[in-house]
Amino acid sequence: MRANRAHESEEQIAARNAAQQIRTAEIRRQESREQRDERLRQNILRTRSARERHIATFRELDRERQQTNRALTRASFVCLAFKYAPDINYSAHTKIIIGAMNKIC
């Protein structure tokens, strides 16, 4: 189905979307009050869950960034090149400038 959609023209996409809107409107028109309330409750739960996952991911990335910055701040820059730690993202530190490797030694 995705392969077919990748080759659709803009007119085909618009027609498919319009047909889906009509189907959705018809389904919702036939819903009872209880079905509508349940559908909306499920939407709220899905949205809340997605938001919580997004926030958790953002917090985890922010925590990692802070840990990296703290590790680099605590690290002495003297002889740092001889104590390279692959798990530290050196380019994230503002005092470290890693340029292009364009010098021939």
mmCIF file of N, CA, C and O in Angstrom:
data_model
loop_
_atom_site.group_PDB
_atom_site.id
_atom_site.type_symbol
_atom_site.label_atom_id
_atom_site.label_comp_id
_atom_site.label_asym_id
_atom_site.label_seq_id
_atom_site.Cartn_x
_atom_site.Cartn_y
_atom_site.Cartn_z
ATOM 1 N N MET A 1 0.824 -1.188 0.000
ATOM 2 C CA MET A 1 0.000 0.000 0.000
ATOM 3 C C MET A 1 0.874 1.259 0.000
ATOM 4 O O MET A 1 0.581 2.206 -0.707
ATOM 5 N N ARG A 2 1.948 1.247 0.817
ATOM 6 C CA ARG A 2 2.839 2.412 0.858
ATOM 7 C C ARG A 2 3.514 2.630 -0.482
ATOM 8 O O ARG A 2 3.722 3.758 -0.895
ATOM 9 N N ALA A 3 3.866 1.538 -1.154
ATOM 10 C CA ALA A 3 4.518 1.653 -2.457
ATOM 11 C C ALA A 3 3.560 2.298 -3.456
ATOM 12 O O ALA A 3 3.970 3.129 -4.273
ATOM 13 N N ASN A 4 2.284 1.923 -3.389
ATOM 14 C CA ASN A 4 1.295 2.528 -4.286
ATOM 15 C C ASN A 4 1.122 4.011 -3.990
ATOM 16 O O ASN A 4 1.017 4.829 -4.901
ATOM 17 N N ARG A 5 1.093 4.356 -2.715
ATOM 18 C CA ARG A 5 0.902 5.763 -2.336
ATOM 19 C C ARG A 5 2.091 6.619 -2.727
ATOM 20 O O ARG A 5 1.938 7.801 -2.995
ATOM 21 N N ALA A 6 3.262 6.038 -2.761
ATOM 22 C CA ALA A 6 4.455 6.794 -3.122
ATOM 23 C C ALA A 6 4.399 7.261 -4.574
ATOM 24 O O ALA A 6 5.026 8.257 -4.931
ATOM 25 N N HIS A 7 3.620 6.556 -5.407
ATOM 26 C CA HIS A 7 3.550 6.898 -6.819
ATOM 27 C C HIS A 7 2.264 7.649 -7.188
ATOM 28 O O HIS A 7 2.005 7.875 -8.366
ATOM 29 N N GLU A 8 1.475 8.042 -6.179
ATOM 30 C CA GLU A 8 0.235 8.757 -6.462
ATOM 31 C C GLU A 8 0.514 10.203 -6.858
ATOM 32 O O GLU A 8 1.446 10.827 -6.357
ATOM 33 N N SER A 9 -0.334 10.721 -7.711
ATOM 34 C CA SER A 9 -0.242 12.137 -8.077
ATOM 35 C C SER A 9 -0.954 12.953 -7.002
ATOM 36 O O SER A 9 -1.653 12.413 -6.142
ATOM 37 N N GLU A 10 -0.796 14.259 -7.058
ATOM 38 C CA GLU A 10 -1.451 15.129 -6.079
ATOM 39 C C GLU A 10 -2.969 15.014 -6.175
ATOM 40 O O GLU A 10 -3.661 15.065 -5.150
ATOM 41 N N GLU A 11 -3.485 14.841 -7.385
ATOM 42 C CA GLU A 11 -4.935 14.705 -7.567
ATOM 43 C C GLU A 11 -5.440 13.410 -6.929
ATOM 44 O O GLU A 11 -6.499 13.382 -6.302
ATOM 45 N N GLN A 12 -4.670 12.334 -7.081
ATOM 46 C CA GLN A 12 -5.061 11.055 -6.490
ATOM 47 C C GLN A 12 -5.029 11.133 -4.966
ATOM 48 O O GLN A 12 -5.911 10.594 -4.296
ATOM 49 N N ILE A 13 -4.035 11.815 -4.454
ATOM 50 C CA ILE A 13 -3.945 11.987 -3.004
ATOM 51 C C ILE A 13 -5.130 12.785 -2.495
ATOM 52 O O ILE A 13 -5.767 12.421 -1.499
ATOM 53 N N ALA A 14 -5.459 13.877 -3.181
ATOM 54 C CA ALA A 14 -6.589 14.712 -2.779
ATOM 55 C C ALA A 14 -7.896 13.920 -2.846
ATOM 56 O O ALA A 14 -8.742 14.030 -1.947
ATOM 57 N N ALA A 15 -8.070 13.109 -3.893
ATOM 58 C CA ALA A 15 -9.286 12.314 -4.037
ATOM 59 C C ALA A 15 -9.382 11.269 -2.929
ATOM 60 O O ALA A 15 -10.450 11.055 -2.343
ATOM 61 N N ARG A 16 -8.259 10.609 -2.612
ATOM 62 C CA ARG A 16 -8.255 9.608 -1.548
ATOM 63 C C ARG A 16 -8.562 10.248 -0.207
ATOM 64 O O ARG A 16 -9.358 9.733 0.576
ATOM 65 N N ASN A 17 -7.988 11.426 0.052
ATOM 66 C CA ASN A 17 -8.251 12.130 1.305
ATOM 67 C C ASN A 17 -9.710 12.565 1.405
ATOM 68 O O ASN A 17 -10.322 12.465 2.470
ATOM 69 N N ALA A 18 -10.267 13.051 0.308
ATOM 70 C CA ALA A 18 -11.673 13.470 0.302
ATOM 71 C C ALA A 18 -12.592 12.279 0.561
ATOM 72 O O ALA A 18 -13.557 12.379 1.339
ATOM 73 N N ALA A 19 -12.289 11.149 -0.052
ATOM 74 C CA ALA A 19 -13.099 9.941 0.164
ATOM 75 C C ALA A 19 -13.002 9.489 1.616
ATOM 76 O O ALA A 19 -14.012 9.084 2.217
ATOM 77 N N GLN A 20 -11.825 9.577 2.192
ATOM 78 C CA GLN A 20 -11.651 9.194 3.596
ATOM 79 C C GLN A 20 -12.417 10.139 4.508
ATOM 80 O O GLN A 20 -13.018 9.703 5.494
ATOM 81 N N GLN A 21 -12.418 11.421 4.198
ATOM 82 C CA GLN A 21 -13.168 12.384 5.005
ATOM 83 C C GLN A 21 -14.664 12.071 4.968
ATOM 84 O O GLN A 21 -15.347 12.152 5.991
ATOM 85 N N ILE A 22 -15.166 11.687 3.806
ATOM 86 C CA ILE A 22 -16.579 11.339 3.671
ATOM 87 C C ILE A 22 -16.895 10.091 4.489
ATOM 88 O O ILE A 22 -17.903 10.037 5.210
ATOM 89 N N ARG A 23 -16.019 9.069 4.400
ATOM 90 C CA ARG A 23 -16.226 7.841 5.171
ATOM 91 C C ARG A 23 -16.207 8.128 6.669
ATOM 92 O O ARG A 23 -17.052 7.642 7.420
ATOM 93 N N THR A 24 -15.256 8.930 7.101
ATOM 94 C CA THR A 24 -15.146 9.263 8.517
ATOM 95 C C THR A 24 -16.375 10.024 8.997
ATOM 96 O O THR A 24 -16.917 9.741 10.072
ATOM 97 N N ALA A 25 -16.835 10.994 8.201
ATOM 98 C CA ALA A 25 -18.028 11.765 8.568
ATOM 99 C C ALA A 25 -19.245 10.859 8.678
ATOM 100 O O ALA A 25 -20.060 11.007 9.602
ATOM 101 N N GLU A 26 -19.367 9.897 7.778
ATOM 102 C CA GLU A 26 -20.509 8.976 7.803
ATOM 103 C C GLU A 26 -20.452 8.074 9.038
ATOM 104 O O GLU A 26 -21.470 7.864 9.706
ATOM 105 N N ILE A 27 -19.270 7.572 9.350
ATOM 106 C CA ILE A 27 -19.117 6.725 10.541
ATOM 107 C C ILE A 27 -19.453 7.516 11.798
ATOM 108 O O ILE A 27 -20.173 7.035 12.676
ATOM 109 N N ARG A 28 -18.967 8.734 11.881
ATOM 110 C CA ARG A 28 -19.221 9.560 13.063
ATOM 111 C C ARG A 28 -20.688 9.969 13.161
ATOM 112 O O ARG A 28 -21.215 10.130 14.252
ATOM 113 N N ARG A 29 -21.340 10.145 12.018
ATOM 114 C CA ARG A 29 -22.756 10.503 12.029
ATOM 115 C C ARG A 29 -23.587 9.359 12.602
ATOM 116 O O ARG A 29 -24.592 9.581 13.268
ATOM 117 N N GLN A 30 -23.148 8.125 12.376
ATOM 118 C CA GLN A 30 -23.882 6.954 12.834
ATOM 119 C C GLN A 30 -23.533 6.543 14.267
ATOM 120 O O GLN A 30 -24.155 5.645 14.812
ATOM 121 N N GLU A 31 -22.546 7.204 14.867
ATOM 122 C CA GLU A 31 -22.133 6.873 16.228
ATOM 123 C C GLU A 31 -23.204 7.246 17.244
ATOM 124 O O GLU A 31 -23.869 8.268 17.109
ATOM 125 N N SER A 32 -23.304 6.433 18.284
ATOM 126 C CA SER A 32 -24.160 6.807 19.410
ATOM 127 C C SER A 32 -23.361 7.754 20.306
ATOM 128 O O SER A 32 -22.143 7.918 20.150
ATOM 129 N N ARG A 33 -24.030 8.360 21.252
ATOM 130 C CA ARG A 33 -23.372 9.276 22.174
ATOM 131 C C ARG A 33 -22.282 8.533 22.978
ATOM 132 O O ARG A 33 -21.197 9.052 23.196
ATOM 133 N N GLU A 34 -22.583 7.303 23.394
ATOM 134 C CA GLU A 34 -21.617 6.518 24.168
ATOM 135 C C GLU A 34 -20.393 6.157 23.323
ATOM 136 O O GLU A 34 -19.263 6.206 23.799
ATOM 137 N N GLN A 35 -20.621 5.802 22.049
ATOM 138 C CA GLN A 35 -19.507 5.470 21.165
ATOM 139 C C GLN A 35 -18.624 6.695 20.932
ATOM 140 O O GLN A 35 -17.392 6.596 20.918
ATOM 141 N N ARG A 36 -19.252 7.846 20.756
ATOM 142 C CA ARG A 36 -18.499 9.088 20.551
ATOM 143 C C ARG A 36 -17.653 9.398 21.781
ATOM 144 O O ARG A 36 -16.462 9.718 21.678
ATOM 145 N N ASP A 37 -18.273 9.287 22.964
ATOM 146 C CA ASP A 37 -17.539 9.567 24.196
ATOM 147 C C ASP A 37 -16.359 8.612 24.364
ATOM 148 O O ASP A 37 -15.269 9.016 24.767
ATOM 149 N N GLU A 38 -16.568 7.337 24.034
ATOM 150 C CA GLU A 38 -15.492 6.355 24.136
ATOM 151 C C GLU A 38 -14.376 6.659 23.129
ATOM 152 O O GLU A 38 -13.183 6.566 23.460
ATOM 153 N N ARG A 39 -14.737 7.021 21.896
ATOM 154 C CA ARG A 39 -13.738 7.373 20.878
ATOM 155 C C ARG A 39 -12.912 8.572 21.342
ATOM 156 O O ARG A 39 -11.673 8.565 21.246
ATOM 157 N N LEU A 40 -13.579 9.585 21.877
ATOM 158 C CA LEU A 40 -12.862 10.768 22.349
ATOM 159 C C LEU A 40 -11.977 10.435 23.554
ATOM 160 O O LEU A 40 -10.855 10.939 23.658
ATOM 161 N N ARG A 41 -12.462 9.568 24.439
ATOM 162 C CA ARG A 41 -11.667 9.165 25.592
ATOM 163 C C ARG A 41 -10.408 8.420 25.134
ATOM 164 O O ARG A 41 -9.306 8.663 25.626
ATOM 165 N N GLN A 42 -10.558 7.543 24.139
ATOM 166 C CA GLN A 42 -9.406 6.813 23.595
ATOM 167 C C GLN A 42 -8.416 7.775 22.937
ATOM 168 O O GLN A 42 -7.196 7.613 23.074
ATOM 169 N N ASN A 43 -8.923 8.774 22.228
ATOM 170 C CA ASN A 43 -8.042 9.781 21.614
ATOM 171 C C ASN A 43 -7.244 10.527 22.677
ATOM 172 O O ASN A 43 -6.043 10.775 22.506
ATOM 173 N N ILE A 44 -7.913 10.884 23.768
ATOM 174 C CA ILE A 44 -7.242 11.598 24.859
ATOM 175 C C ILE A 44 -6.138 10.716 25.446
ATOM 176 O O ILE A 44 -5.018 11.180 25.690
ATOM 177 N N LEU A 45 -6.449 9.433 25.669
ATOM 178 C CA LEU A 45 -5.449 8.522 26.237
ATOM 179 C C LEU A 45 -4.253 8.339 25.309
ATOM 180 O O LEU A 45 -3.099 8.333 25.758
ATOM 181 N N ARG A 46 -4.516 8.186 23.993
ATOM 182 C CA ARG A 46 -3.420 8.034 23.030
ATOM 183 C C ARG A 46 -2.558 9.287 22.978
ATOM 184 O O ARG A 46 -1.321 9.213 22.952
ATOM 185 N N THR A 47 -3.193 10.450 22.987
ATOM 186 C CA THR A 47 -2.454 11.709 22.942
ATOM 187 C C THR A 47 -1.609 11.882 24.195
ATOM 188 O O THR A 47 -0.436 12.261 24.122
ATOM 189 N N ARG A 48 -2.198 11.581 25.348
ATOM 190 C CA ARG A 48 -1.475 11.705 26.613
ATOM 191 C C ARG A 48 -0.275 10.760 26.644
ATOM 192 O O ARG A 48 0.825 11.142 27.052
ATOM 193 N N SER A 49 -0.482 9.534 26.181
ATOM 194 C CA SER A 49 0.597 8.552 26.160
ATOM 195 C C SER A 49 1.724 8.995 25.232
ATOM 196 O O SER A 49 2.910 8.898 25.579
ATOM 197 N N ALA A 50 1.363 9.488 24.055
ATOM 198 C CA ALA A 50 2.377 9.957 23.103
ATOM 199 C C ALA A 50 3.147 11.145 23.677
ATOM 200 O O ALA A 50 4.377 11.233 23.535
ATOM 201 N N ARG A 51 2.433 12.051 24.337
ATOM 202 C CA ARG A 51 3.086 13.214 24.940
ATOM 203 C C ARG A 51 4.046 12.782 26.038
ATOM 204 O O ARG A 51 5.166 13.297 26.135
ATOM 205 N N GLU A 52 3.630 11.818 26.860
ATOM 206 C CA GLU A 52 4.499 11.338 27.935
ATOM 207 C C GLU A 52 5.752 10.669 27.375
ATOM 208 O O GLU A 52 6.844 10.855 27.910
ATOM 209 N N ARG A 53 5.598 9.888 26.297
ATOM 210 C CA ARG A 53 6.775 9.264 25.671
ATOM 211 C C ARG A 53 7.711 10.332 25.116
ATOM 212 O O ARG A 53 8.934 10.228 25.245
ATOM 213 N N HIS A 54 7.148 11.357 24.489
ATOM 214 C CA HIS A 54 7.960 12.428 23.919
ATOM 215 C C HIS A 54 8.717 13.166 25.019
ATOM 216 O O HIS A 54 9.920 13.433 24.892
ATOM 217 N N ILE A 55 8.026 13.469 26.100
ATOM 218 C CA ILE A 55 8.660 14.180 27.210
ATOM 219 C C ILE A 55 9.757 13.310 27.828
ATOM 220 O O ILE A 55 10.847 13.802 28.139
ATOM 221 N N ALA A 56 9.488 12.021 27.994
ATOM 222 C CA ALA A 56 10.500 11.123 28.573
ATOM 223 C C ALA A 56 11.736 11.060 27.690
ATOM 224 O O ALA A 56 12.870 11.096 28.187
ATOM 225 N N THR A 57 11.529 10.978 26.385
ATOM 226 C CA THR A 57 12.654 10.947 25.449
ATOM 227 C C THR A 57 13.446 12.246 25.526
ATOM 228 O O THR A 57 14.680 12.240 25.582
ATOM 229 N N PHE A 58 12.737 13.367 25.544
ATOM 230 C CA PHE A 58 13.394 14.672 25.626
ATOM 231 C C PHE A 58 14.197 14.786 26.917
ATOM 232 O O PHE A 58 15.343 15.244 26.912
ATOM 233 N N ARG A 59 13.604 14.348 28.024
ATOM 234 C CA ARG A 59 14.304 14.425 29.306
ATOM 235 C C ARG A 59 15.548 13.546 29.316
ATOM 236 O O ARG A 59 16.584 13.928 29.856
ATOM 237 N N GLU A 60 15.451 12.364 28.730
ATOM 238 C CA GLU A 60 16.603 11.462 28.677
ATOM 239 C C GLU A 60 17.737 12.075 27.850
ATOM 240 O O GLU A 60 18.904 12.047 28.259
ATOM 241 N N LEU A 61 17.396 12.637 26.686
ATOM 242 C CA LEU A 61 18.419 13.289 25.858
ATOM 243 C C LEU A 61 19.028 14.484 26.573
ATOM 244 O O LEU A 61 20.244 14.706 26.512
ATOM 245 N N ASP A 62 18.203 15.246 27.273
ATOM 246 C CA ASP A 62 18.696 16.402 28.009
ATOM 247 C C ASP A 62 19.604 15.956 29.152
ATOM 248 O O ASP A 62 20.653 16.562 29.399
ATOM 249 N N ARG A 63 19.236 14.880 29.829
ATOM 250 C CA ARG A 63 20.053 14.343 30.914
ATOM 251 C C ARG A 63 21.414 13.889 30.387
ATOM 252 O O ARG A 63 22.457 14.187 30.988
ATOM 253 N N GLU A 64 21.419 13.211 29.245
ATOM 254 C CA GLU A 64 22.682 12.778 28.638
ATOM 255 C C GLU A 64 23.556 13.966 28.262
ATOM 256 O O GLU A 64 24.764 13.951 28.482
ATOM 257 N N ARG A 65 22.943 14.994 27.701
ATOM 258 C CA ARG A 65 23.690 16.198 27.321
ATOM 259 C C ARG A 65 24.299 16.857 28.546
ATOM 260 O O ARG A 65 25.472 17.257 28.545
ATOM 261 N N GLN A 66 23.521 16.955 29.612
ATOM 262 C CA GLN A 66 24.036 17.561 30.837
ATOM 263 C C GLN A 66 25.177 16.745 31.430
ATOM 264 O O GLN A 66 26.172 17.310 31.899
ATOM 265 N N GLN A 67 25.043 15.424 31.410
ATOM 266 C CA GLN A 67 26.113 14.567 31.937
ATOM 267 C C GLN A 67 27.393 14.744 31.124
ATOM 268 O O GLN A 67 28.492 14.800 31.684
ATOM 269 N N THR A 68 27.258 14.832 29.812
ATOM 270 C CA THR A 68 28.420 15.038 28.947
ATOM 271 C C THR A 68 29.086 16.369 29.254
ATOM 272 O O THR A 68 30.310 16.444 29.394
ATOM 273 N N ASN A 69 28.272 17.417 29.378
ATOM 274 C CA ASN A 69 28.836 18.730 29.676
ATOM 275 C C ASN A 69 29.517 18.744 31.045
ATOM 276 O O ASN A 69 30.581 19.333 31.204
ATOM 277 N N ARG A 70 28.911 18.086 32.026
ATOM 278 C CA ARG A 70 29.536 18.016 33.355
ATOM 279 C C ARG A 70 30.856 17.255 33.309
ATOM 280 O O ARG A 70 31.840 17.656 33.924
ATOM 281 N N ALA A 71 30.851 16.144 32.567
ATOM 282 C CA ALA A 71 32.078 15.343 32.466
ATOM 283 C C ALA A 71 33.178 16.151 31.805
ATOM 284 O O ALA A 71 34.333 16.105 32.228
ATOM 285 N N LEU A 72 32.835 16.906 30.770
ATOM 286 C CA LEU A 72 33.852 17.709 30.089
ATOM 287 C C LEU A 72 34.288 18.896 30.925
ATOM 288 O O LEU A 72 35.441 19.313 30.870
ATOM 289 N N THR A 73 33.377 19.436 31.709
ATOM 290 C CA THR A 73 33.729 20.572 32.558
ATOM 291 C C THR A 73 34.693 20.120 33.654
ATOM 292 O O THR A 73 35.635 20.815 33.992
ATOM 293 N N ARG A 74 34.427 18.947 34.213
ATOM 294 C CA ARG A 74 35.300 18.425 35.279
ATOM 295 C C ARG A 74 36.646 17.975 34.733
ATOM 296 O O ARG A 74 37.649 17.975 35.444
ATOM 297 N N ALA A 75 36.647 17.565 33.490
ATOM 298 C CA ALA A 75 37.882 17.026 32.911
ATOM 299 C C ALA A 75 38.921 18.132 32.749
ATOM 300 O O ALA A 75 38.616 19.252 32.390
ATOM 301 N N SER A 76 40.123 17.788 33.045
ATOM 302 C CA SER A 76 41.218 18.717 32.831
ATOM 303 C C SER A 76 41.575 18.670 31.351
ATOM 304 O O SER A 76 41.660 17.597 30.755
ATOM 305 N N PHE A 77 41.760 19.827 30.767
ATOM 306 C CA PHE A 77 42.088 19.874 29.348
ATOM 307 C C PHE A 77 43.569 19.593 29.104
ATOM 308 O O PHE A 77 43.976 19.392 27.974
ATOM 309 N N VAL A 78 44.355 19.518 30.160
ATOM 310 C CA VAL A 78 45.761 19.199 30.023
ATOM 311 C C VAL A 78 45.871 17.702 29.716
ATOM 312 O O VAL A 78 45.325 16.865 30.414
ATOM 313 N N CYS A 79 46.555 17.369 28.677
ATOM 314 C CA CYS A 79 46.773 15.984 28.248
ATOM 315 C C CYS A 79 45.482 15.244 27.902
ATOM 316 O O CYS A 79 45.430 14.023 27.944
ATOM 317 N N LEU A 80 44.440 15.964 27.603
ATOM 318 C CA LEU A 80 43.157 15.333 27.296
ATOM 319 C C LEU A 80 43.262 14.452 26.056
ATOM 320 O O LEU A 80 42.615 13.404 25.984
ATOM 321 N N ALA A 81 44.094 14.842 25.113
ATOM 322 C CA ALA A 81 44.227 14.055 23.891
ATOM 323 C C ALA A 81 44.801 12.666 24.170
ATOM 324 O O ALA A 81 44.532 11.726 23.427
ATOM 325 N N PHE A 82 45.544 12.522 25.263
ATOM 326 C CA PHE A 82 46.133 11.231 25.596
ATOM 327 C C PHE A 82 45.216 10.369 26.468
ATOM 328 O O PHE A 82 45.531 9.233 26.772
ATOM 329 N N LYS A 83 44.099 10.929 26.879
ATOM 330 C CA LYS A 83 43.138 10.207 27.728
ATOM 331 C C LYS A 83 41.771 10.184 27.049
ATOM 332 O O LYS A 83 40.752 10.398 27.681
ATOM 333 N N TYR A 84 41.762 9.942 25.769
ATOM 334 C CA TYR A 84 40.527 9.976 24.990
ATOM 335 C C TYR A 84 39.536 8.921 25.478
ATOM 336 O O TYR A 84 39.890 7.764 25.669
ATOM 337 N N ALA A 85 38.310 9.358 25.696
ATOM 338 C CA ALA A 85 37.230 8.440 26.101
ATOM 339 C C ALA A 85 36.188 8.445 24.988
ATOM 340 O O ALA A 85 35.567 9.475 24.722
ATOM 341 N N PRO A 86 35.977 7.328 24.311
ATOM 342 C CA PRO A 86 35.064 7.299 23.168
ATOM 343 C C PRO A 86 33.604 7.552 23.520
ATOM 344 O O PRO A 86 32.813 7.920 22.660
ATOM 345 N N ASP A 87 33.221 7.382 24.791
ATOM 346 C CA ASP A 87 31.832 7.594 25.172
ATOM 347 C C ASP A 87 31.504 9.066 25.428
ATOM 348 O O ASP A 87 30.349 9.414 25.631
ATOM 349 N N ILE A 88 32.503 9.936 25.398
ATOM 350 C CA ILE A 88 32.273 11.373 25.611
ATOM 351 C C ILE A 88 32.193 12.067 24.259
ATOM 352 O O ILE A 88 33.039 11.887 23.394
ATOM 353 N N ASN A 89 31.176 12.887 24.102
ATOM 354 C CA ASN A 89 31.001 13.655 22.872
ATOM 355 C C ASN A 89 31.748 14.980 23.032
ATOM 356 O O ASN A 89 31.197 15.969 23.493
ATOM 357 N N TYR A 90 32.994 14.982 22.651
ATOM 358 C CA TYR A 90 33.834 16.163 22.848
ATOM 359 C C TYR A 90 33.343 17.367 22.051
ATOM 360 O O TYR A 90 33.480 18.499 22.477
ATOM 361 N N SER A 91 32.768 17.112 20.910
ATOM 362 C CA SER A 91 32.327 18.238 20.081
ATOM 363 C C SER A 91 31.163 18.996 20.708
ATOM 364 O O SER A 91 30.838 20.090 20.276
ATOM 365 N N ALA A 92 30.528 18.446 21.750
ATOM 366 C CA ALA A 92 29.417 19.126 22.406
ATOM 367 C C ALA A 92 29.905 20.217 23.361
ATOM 368 O O ALA A 92 29.126 21.070 23.770
ATOM 369 N N HIS A 93 31.185 20.190 23.722
ATOM 370 C CA HIS A 93 31.706 21.172 24.659
ATOM 371 C C HIS A 93 32.072 22.460 23.931
ATOM 372 O O HIS A 93 32.661 22.440 22.860
ATOM 373 N N THR A 94 31.732 23.587 24.545
ATOM 374 C CA THR A 94 31.969 24.878 23.892
ATOM 375 C C THR A 94 33.443 25.262 23.846
ATOM 376 O O THR A 94 33.835 26.052 22.997
ATOM 377 N N LYS A 95 34.258 24.708 24.746
ATOM 378 C CA LYS A 95 35.675 25.072 24.769
ATOM 379 C C LYS A 95 36.528 24.188 23.871
ATOM 380 O O LYS A 95 37.721 24.402 23.747
ATOM 381 N N ILE A 96 35.930 23.186 23.287
ATOM 382 C CA ILE A 96 36.675 22.290 22.408
ATOM 383 C C ILE A 96 36.225 22.537 20.973
ATOM 384 O O ILE A 96 35.054 22.465 20.672
ATOM 385 N N ILE A 97 37.177 22.846 20.130
ATOM 386 C CA ILE A 97 36.877 23.086 18.723
ATOM 387 C C ILE A 97 37.599 22.009 17.910
ATOM 388 O O ILE A 97 38.830 21.983 17.871
ATOM 389 N N ILE A 98 36.809 21.144 17.328
ATOM 390 C CA ILE A 98 37.381 20.096 16.496
ATOM 391 C C ILE A 98 37.139 20.512 15.056
ATOM 392 O O ILE A 98 36.010 20.512 14.573
ATOM 393 N N GLY A 99 38.199 20.889 14.402
ATOM 394 C CA GLY A 99 38.070 21.348 13.014
ATOM 395 C C GLY A 99 38.140 20.217 12.032
ATOM 396 O O GLY A 99 38.174 19.025 12.383
ATOM 397 N N ALA A 100 38.160 20.580 10.773
ATOM 398 C CA ALA A 100 38.254 19.576 9.700
ATOM 399 C C ALA A 100 39.647 18.963 9.717
ATOM 400 O O ALA A 100 40.630 19.601 10.072
ATOM 401 N N MET A 101 39.727 17.726 9.323
ATOM 402 C CA MET A 101 41.021 17.047 9.263
ATOM 403 C C MET A 101 41.644 17.265 7.884
ATOM 404 O O MET A 101 41.664 16.383 7.049
ATOM 405 N N ASN A 102 42.127 18.472 7.690
ATOM 406 C CA ASN A 102 42.662 18.837 6.371
ATOM 407 C C ASN A 102 44.161 19.141 6.420
ATOM 408 O O ASN A 102 44.717 19.639 5.446
ATOM 409 N N LYS A 103 44.830 18.850 7.517
ATOM 410 C CA LYS A 103 46.268 19.062 7.652
ATOM 411 C C LYS A 103 46.989 17.738 7.446
ATOM 412 O O LYS A 103 46.633 16.728 8.037
ATOM 413 N N ILE A 104 48.001 17.754 6.610
ATOM 414 C CA ILE A 104 48.797 16.550 6.367
ATOM 415 C C ILE A 104 50.013 16.609 7.277
ATOM 416 O O ILE A 104 50.758 17.576 7.283
ATOM 417 N N CYS A 105 50.186 15.573 8.058
ATOM 418 C CA CYS A 105 51.335 15.520 8.986
ATOM 419 C C CYS A 105 52.426 14.657 8.402
ATOM 420 O O CYS A 105 52.194 13.661 7.782
#
